[in-house]
JSON list of C-alpha atoms in Angstrom, two decimals:
[
{"chain": "A", "resi": 6, "resn": "MET", "atom": "CA", "xyz": [55.57, -51.81, -26.47]},
{"chain": "A", "resi": 7, "resn": "ASP", "atom": "CA", "xyz": [58.91, -52.20, -24.83]},
{"chain": "A", "resi": 8, "resn": "LYS", "atom": "CA", "xyz": [59.51, -52.11, -21.12]},
{"chain": "A", "resi": 9, "resn": "VAL", "atom": "CA", "xyz": [61.43, -48.82, -21.14]},
{"chain": "A", "resi": 10, "resn": "ARG", "atom": "CA", "xyz": [58.76, -46.91, -22.95]},
{"chain": "A", "resi": 11, "resn": "LEU", "atom": "CA", "xyz": [56.01, -48.41, -20.69]},
{"chain": "A", "resi": 12, "resn": "GLY", "atom": "CA", "xyz": [57.99, -47.36, -17.61]},
{"chain": "A", "resi": 13, "resn": "LYS", "atom": "CA", "xyz": [58.32, -43.80, -18.89]},
{"chain": "A", "resi": 14, "resn": "VAL", "atom": "CA", "xyz": [54.59, -43.54, -19.58]},
{"chain": "A", "resi": 15, "resn": "LEU", "atom": "CA", "xyz": [53.64, -45.03, -16.23]},
{"chain": "A", "resi": 16, "resn": "GLY", "atom": "CA", "xyz": [56.14, -42.81, -14.42]},
{"chain": "A", "resi": 17, "resn": "ALA", "atom": "CA", "xyz": [54.74, -39.70, -16.10]},
{"chain": "A", "resi": 18, "resn": "GLY", "atom": "CA", "xyz": [51.21, -40.77, -15.13]},
{"chain": "A", "resi": 19, "resn": "VAL", "atom": "CA", "xyz": [52.20, -41.36, -11.50]},
{"chain": "A", "resi": 20, "resn": "ARG", "atom": "CA", "xyz": [53.99, -38.00, -11.32]},
{"chain": "A", "resi": 21, "resn": "HIS", "atom": "CA", "xyz": [50.93, -36.25, -12.78]},
{"chain": "A", "resi": 22, "resn": "ALA", "atom": "CA", "xyz": [48.62, -38.02, -10.30]},
{"chain": "A", "resi": 23, "resn": "ALA", "atom": "CA", "xyz": [50.94, -37.08, -7.42]},
{"chain": "A", "resi": 24, "resn": "ARG", "atom": "CA", "xyz": [50.99, -33.42, -8.47]},
{"chain": "A", "resi": 25, "resn": "THR", "atom": "CA", "xyz": [47.18, -33.41, -8.76]},
{"chain": "A", "resi": 26, "resn": "ALA", "atom": "CA", "xyz": [46.83, -34.97, -5.31]},
{"chain": "A", "resi": 27, "resn": "ILE", "atom": "CA", "xyz": [49.21, -32.40, -3.77]},
{"chain": "A", "resi": 28, "resn": "GLU", "atom": "CA", "xyz": [47.36, -29.49, -5.39]},
{"chain": "A", "resi": 29, "resn": "ALA", "atom": "CA", "xyz": [44.01, -30.89, -4.23]},
{"chain": "A", "resi": 30, "resn": "GLY", "atom": "CA", "xyz": [45.36, -31.16, -0.67]},
{"chain": "A", "resi": 31, "resn": "LYS", "atom": "CA", "xyz": [46.62, -27.57, -0.74]},
{"chain": "A", "resi": 32, "resn": "ALA", "atom": "CA", "xyz": [43.31, -26.36, -2.14]},
{"chain": "A", "resi": 33, "resn": "ALA", "atom": "CA", "xyz": [41.40, -28.18, 0.61]},
{"chain": "A", "resi": 34, "resn": "ALA", "atom": "CA", "xyz": [43.63, -26.69, 3.32]},
{"chain": "A", "resi": 35, "resn": "ALA", "atom": "CA", "xyz": [43.43, -23.13, 1.92]},
{"chain": "A", "resi": 36, "resn": "PRO", "atom": "CA", "xyz": [40.82, -20.70, 3.29]},
{"chain": "A", "resi": 37, "resn": "ASP", "atom": "CA", "xyz": [37.63, -20.23, 1.31]},
{"chain": "A", "resi": 38, "resn": "PRO", "atom": "CA", "xyz": [38.04, -17.28, -1.12]},
{"chain": "A", "resi": 39, "resn": "ASN", "atom": "CA", "xyz": [34.28, -16.54, -0.90]},
{"chain": "A", "resi": 40, "resn": "PRO", "atom": "CA", "xyz": [33.44, -16.77, 2.78]},
{"chain": "A", "resi": 41, "resn": "ALA", "atom": "CA", "xyz": [29.77, -16.96, 3.79]},
{"chain": "A", "resi": 42, "resn": "PRO", "atom": "CA", "xyz": [29.88, -15.17, 7.18]},
{"chain": "A", "resi": 43, "resn": "ARG", "atom": "CA", "xyz": [28.46, -12.00, 5.65]},
{"chain": "A", "resi": 44, "resn": "GLN", "atom": "CA", "xyz": [25.30, -13.77, 4.71]},
{"chain": "A", "resi": 45, "resn": "THR", "atom": "CA", "xyz": [24.90, -15.40, 8.13]},
{"chain": "A", "resi": 46, "resn": "ALA", "atom": "CA", "xyz": [25.72, -12.11, 9.89]},
{"chain": "A", "resi": 47, "resn": "ARG", "atom": "CA", "xyz": [23.04, -10.41, 7.83]},
{"chain": "A", "resi": 48, "resn": "GLN", "atom": "CA", "xyz": [20.60, -13.17, 8.74]},
{"chain": "A", "resi": 49, "resn": "HIS", "atom": "CA", "xyz": [21.45, -12.70, 12.44]},
{"chain": "A", "resi": 50, "resn": "ILE", "atom": "CA", "xyz": [20.86, -8.97, 12.12]},
{"chain": "A", "resi": 51, "resn": "ASP", "atom": "CA", "xyz": [17.50, -9.56, 10.41]},
{"chain": "A", "resi": 52, "resn": "VAL", "atom": "CA", "xyz": [16.45, -11.99, 13.15]},
{"chain": "A", "resi": 53, "resn": "ARG", "atom": "CA", "xyz": [17.49, -9.52, 15.85]},
{"chain": "A", "resi": 54, "resn": "ARG", "atom": "CA", "xyz": [15.62, -6.73, 14.11]},
{"chain": "A", "resi": 55, "resn": "ALA", "atom": "CA", "xyz": [12.48, -8.86, 13.83]},
{"chain": "A", "resi": 56, "resn": "ALA", "atom": "CA", "xyz": [12.71, -9.92, 17.48]},
{"chain": "A", "resi": 57, "resn": "ARG", "atom": "CA", "xyz": [13.20, -6.32, 18.57]},
{"chain": "A", "resi": 58, "resn": "GLY", "atom": "CA", "xyz": [10.15, -5.21, 16.59]},
{"chain": "A", "resi": 59, "resn": "ALA", "atom": "CA", "xyz": [8.01, -8.01, 17.98]},
{"chain": "A", "resi": 60, "resn": "SER", "atom": "CA", "xyz": [9.04, -7.27, 21.55]},
{"chain": "A", "resi": 61, "resn": "ARG", "atom": "CA", "xyz": [8.36, -3.56, 21.08]},
{"chain": "A", "resi": 62, "resn": "GLY", "atom": "CA", "xyz": [4.90, -4.36, 19.76]},
{"chain": "A", "resi": 63, "resn": "PHE", "atom": "CA", "xyz": [4.06, -6.76, 22.58]},
{"chain": "A", "resi": 64, "resn": "PHE", "atom": "CA", "xyz": [5.57, -4.75, 25.41]},
{"chain": "A", "resi": 65, "resn": "GLY", "atom": "CA", "xyz": [4.22, -1.50, 23.96]},
{"chain": "A", "resi": 66, "resn": "SER", "atom": "CA", "xyz": [0.64, -2.78, 24.11]},
{"chain": "A", "resi": 67, "resn": "LEU", "atom": "CA", "xyz": [1.31, -4.25, 27.56]},
{"chain": "A", "resi": 68, "resn": "LYS", "atom": "CA", "xyz": [2.71, -0.89, 28.69]},
{"chain": "A", "resi": 69, "resn": "HIS", "atom": "CA", "xyz": [-0.33, 0.94, 27.34]},
{"chain": "A", "resi": 70, "resn": "ALA", "atom": "CA", "xyz": [-2.76, -1.42, 29.07]},
{"chain": "A", "resi": 71, "resn": "GLY", "atom": "CA", "xyz": [-0.80, -1.24, 32.32]},
{"chain": "A", "resi": 72, "resn": "ARG", "atom": "CA", "xyz": [-0.78, 2.53, 32.18]},
{"chain": "A", "resi": 73, "resn": "ALA", "atom": "CA", "xyz": [-4.55, 2.64, 31.62]},
{"chain": "A", "resi": 74, "resn": "VAL", "atom": "CA", "xyz": [-5.14, 0.33, 34.59]},
{"chain": "A", "resi": 75, "resn": "TRP", "atom": "CA", "xyz": [-2.78, 2.38, 36.75]},
{"chain": "A", "resi": 76, "resn": "LEU", "atom": "CA", "xyz": [-4.61, 5.60, 35.85]},
{"chain": "A", "resi": 77, "resn": "GLN", "atom": "CA", "xyz": [-7.96, 4.00, 36.69]},
{"chain": "A", "resi": 78, "resn": "VAL", "atom": "CA", "xyz": [-6.69, 2.74, 40.05]},
{"chain": "A", "resi": 79, "resn": "MET", "atom": "CA", "xyz": [-5.29, 6.16, 40.90]},
{"chain": "A", "resi": 80, "resn": "GLY", "atom": "CA", "xyz": [-8.53, 7.81, 39.72]},
{"chain": "A", "resi": 81, "resn": "THR", "atom": "CA", "xyz": [-10.48, 5.57, 42.08]},
{"chain": "A", "resi": 82, "resn": "LEU", "atom": "CA", "xyz": [-8.14, 6.43, 44.94]},
{"chain": "A", "resi": 83, "resn": "PHE", "atom": "CA", "xyz": [-8.49, 10.15, 44.21]},
{"chain": "A", "resi": 84, "resn": "ALA", "atom": "CA", "xyz": [-12.28, 9.73, 44.05]},
{"chain": "A", "resi": 85, "resn": "PHE", "atom": "CA", "xyz": [-12.28, 8.18, 47.54]},
{"chain": "A", "resi": 86, "resn": "PHE", "atom": "CA", "xyz": [-10.22, 11.10, 48.86]},
{"chain": "A", "resi": 87, "resn": "ALA", "atom": "CA", "xyz": [-12.57, 13.54, 47.11]},
{"chain": "A", "resi": 88, "resn": "LEU", "atom": "CA", "xyz": [-15.60, 11.88, 48.74]},
{"chain": "A", "resi": 89, "resn": "TYR", "atom": "CA", "xyz": [-13.91, 12.08, 52.14]},
{"chain": "A", "resi": 90, "resn": "PHE", "atom": "CA", "xyz": [-13.24, 15.79, 51.69]},
{"chain": "A", "resi": 91, "resn": "VAL", "atom": "CA", "xyz": [-16.77, 16.42, 50.37]},
{"chain": "A", "resi": 92, "resn": "GLN", "atom": "CA", "xyz": [-18.06, 14.84, 53.59]},
{"chain": "A", "resi": 93, "resn": "ALA", "atom": "CA", "xyz": [-15.62, 17.02, 55.57]},
{"chain": "A", "resi": 94, "resn": "THR", "atom": "CA", "xyz": [-16.82, 20.07, 53.65]},
{"chain": "A", "resi": 95, "resn": "ILE", "atom": "CA", "xyz": [-20.43, 19.33, 54.55]},
{"chain": "A", "resi": 96, "resn": "THR", "atom": "CA", "xyz": [-19.47, 18.81, 58.21]},
{"chain": "A", "resi": 97, "resn": "HIS", "atom": "CA", "xyz": [-17.39, 21.99, 58.32]},
{"chain": "A", "resi": 98, "resn": "PHE", "atom": "CA", "xyz": [-20.13, 23.99, 56.63]},
{"chain": "A", "resi": 99, "resn": "GLY", "atom": "CA", "xyz": [-22.65, 22.90, 59.28]},
{"chain": "A", "resi": 100, "resn": "SER", "atom": "CA", "xyz": [-20.19, 23.75, 62.03]},
{"chain": "A", "resi": 101, "resn": "TYR", "atom": "CA", "xyz": [-19.39, 27.10, 60.37]},
{"chain": "A", "resi": 102, "resn": "ARG", "atom": "CA", "xyz": [-23.10, 28.00, 60.24]},
{"chain": "A", "resi": 103, "resn": "GLU", "atom": "CA", "xyz": [-23.32, 27.34, 63.97]},
{"chain": "A", "resi": 104, "resn": "GLY", "atom": "CA", "xyz": [-20.17, 29.40, 64.61]},
{"chain": "A", "resi": 105, "resn": "GLY", "atom": "CA", "xyz": [-17.83, 26.58, 65.70]},
{"chain": "A", "resi": 106, "resn": "VAL", "atom": "CA", "xyz": [-15.41, 26.41, 62.73]},
{"chain": "A", "resi": 107, "resn": "HIS", "atom": "CA", "xyz": [-13.56, 29.25, 61.07]},
{"chain": "A", "resi": 108, "resn": "ARG", "atom": "CA", "xyz": [-14.35, 30.12, 57.49]},
{"chain": "A", "resi": 109, "resn": "GLN", "atom": "CA", "xyz": [-10.79, 29.22, 56.38]},
{"chain": "A", "resi": 110, "resn": "GLN", "atom": "CA", "xyz": [-11.27, 25.57, 57.38]},
{"chain": "A", "resi": 111, "resn": "TRP", "atom": "CA", "xyz": [-14.41, 25.37, 55.29]},
{"chain": "A", "resi": 112, "resn": "PHE", "atom": "CA", "xyz": [-12.70, 27.02, 52.30]},
{"chain": "A", "resi": 113, "resn": "MET", "atom": "CA", "xyz": [-9.71, 24.69, 52.66]},
{"chain": "A", "resi": 114, "resn": "SER", "atom": "CA", "xyz": [-11.89, 21.56, 52.70]},
{"chain": "A", "resi": 115, "resn": "VAL", "atom": "CA", "xyz": [-13.77, 22.84, 49.62]},
{"chain": "A", "resi": 116, "resn": "ALA", "atom": "CA", "xyz": [-10.49, 23.50, 47.80]},
{"chain": "A", "resi": 117, "resn": "ILE", "atom": "CA", "xyz": [-9.06, 20.09, 48.66]},
{"chain": "A", "resi": 118, "resn": "ALA", "atom": "CA", "xyz": [-12.32, 18.35, 47.67]},
{"chain": "A", "resi": 119, "resn": "LEU", "atom": "CA", "xyz": [-12.30, 20.16, 44.31]},
{"chain": "A", "resi": 120, "resn": "LEU", "atom": "CA", "xyz": [-8.62, 19.36, 43.78]},
{"chain": "A", "resi": 121, "resn": "PHE", "atom": "CA", "xyz": [-9.07, 15.63, 44.40]},
{"chain": "A", "resi": 122, "resn": "THR", "atom": "CA", "xyz": [-12.21, 15.62, 42.24]},
{"chain": "A", "resi": 123, "resn": "TRP", "atom": "CA", "xyz": [-10.17, 17.18, 39.43]},
{"chain": "A", "resi": 124, "resn": "PHE", "atom": "CA", "xyz": [-7.42, 14.58, 39.88]},
{"chain": "A", "resi": 125, "resn": "ALA", "atom": "CA", "xyz": [-9.97, 11.73, 39.75]},
{"chain": "A", "resi": 126, "resn": "VAL", "atom": "CA", "xyz": [-11.77, 13.04, 36.67]},
{"chain": "A", "resi": 127, "resn": "SER", "atom": "CA", "xyz": [-8.57, 13.86, 34.76]},
{"chain": "A", "resi": 128, "resn": "SER", "atom": "CA", "xyz": [-7.11, 10.44, 35.61]},
{"chain": "A", "resi": 129, "resn": "PHE", "atom": "CA", "xyz": [-10.17, 8.65, 34.20]},
{"chain": "A", "resi": 130, "resn": "VAL", "atom": "CA", "xyz": [-10.17, 10.89, 31.11]},
{"chain": "A", "resi": 131, "resn": "ARG", "atom": "CA", "xyz": [-6.49, 10.13, 30.44]},
{"chain": "A", "resi": 132, "resn": "ALA", "atom": "CA", "xyz": [-7.13, 6.40, 30.90]},
{"chain": "A", "resi": 133, "resn": "ALA", "atom": "CA", "xyz": [-10.00, 6.51, 28.40]},
{"chain": "A", "resi": 134, "resn": "LYS", "atom": "CA", "xyz": [-7.95, 8.15, 25.63]},
{"chain": "A", "resi": 135, "resn": "LYS", "atom": "CA", "xyz": [-7.41, 6.12, 22.49]},
{"chain": "A", "resi": 136, "resn": "PRO", "atom": "CA", "xyz": [-4.09, 4.34, 22.07]},
{"chain": "A", "resi": 137, "resn": "ARG", "atom": "CA", "xyz": [-1.35, 6.28, 20.27]}
]
């Protein structure tokens, strides 16, 4: 093979290699035609949805238990008030029989005792209801 022909072949090979290298560089610098953010965004949404569901389940049961305890505490408080007014009713009734207290005071203490008894009983009934 003569030197001229060898030079032409080598020159063509170098030019082809240079073009391939330039195209590869441009392809590497170009943005990805099939970006993957949609898949990762969907994964983030699924994780958020799962976390939201788990927190609703946990805090929902915590809320239900807290509400039941609160109703029982308030029922106990109402029961103490009811006992106080039952004692006042008994005292007022004895005083009414002797003529010292007006009938309205006795009726009022009976009404308040019944009202607080109703509050106590209804509070314990609501606390004992089954969860949703």
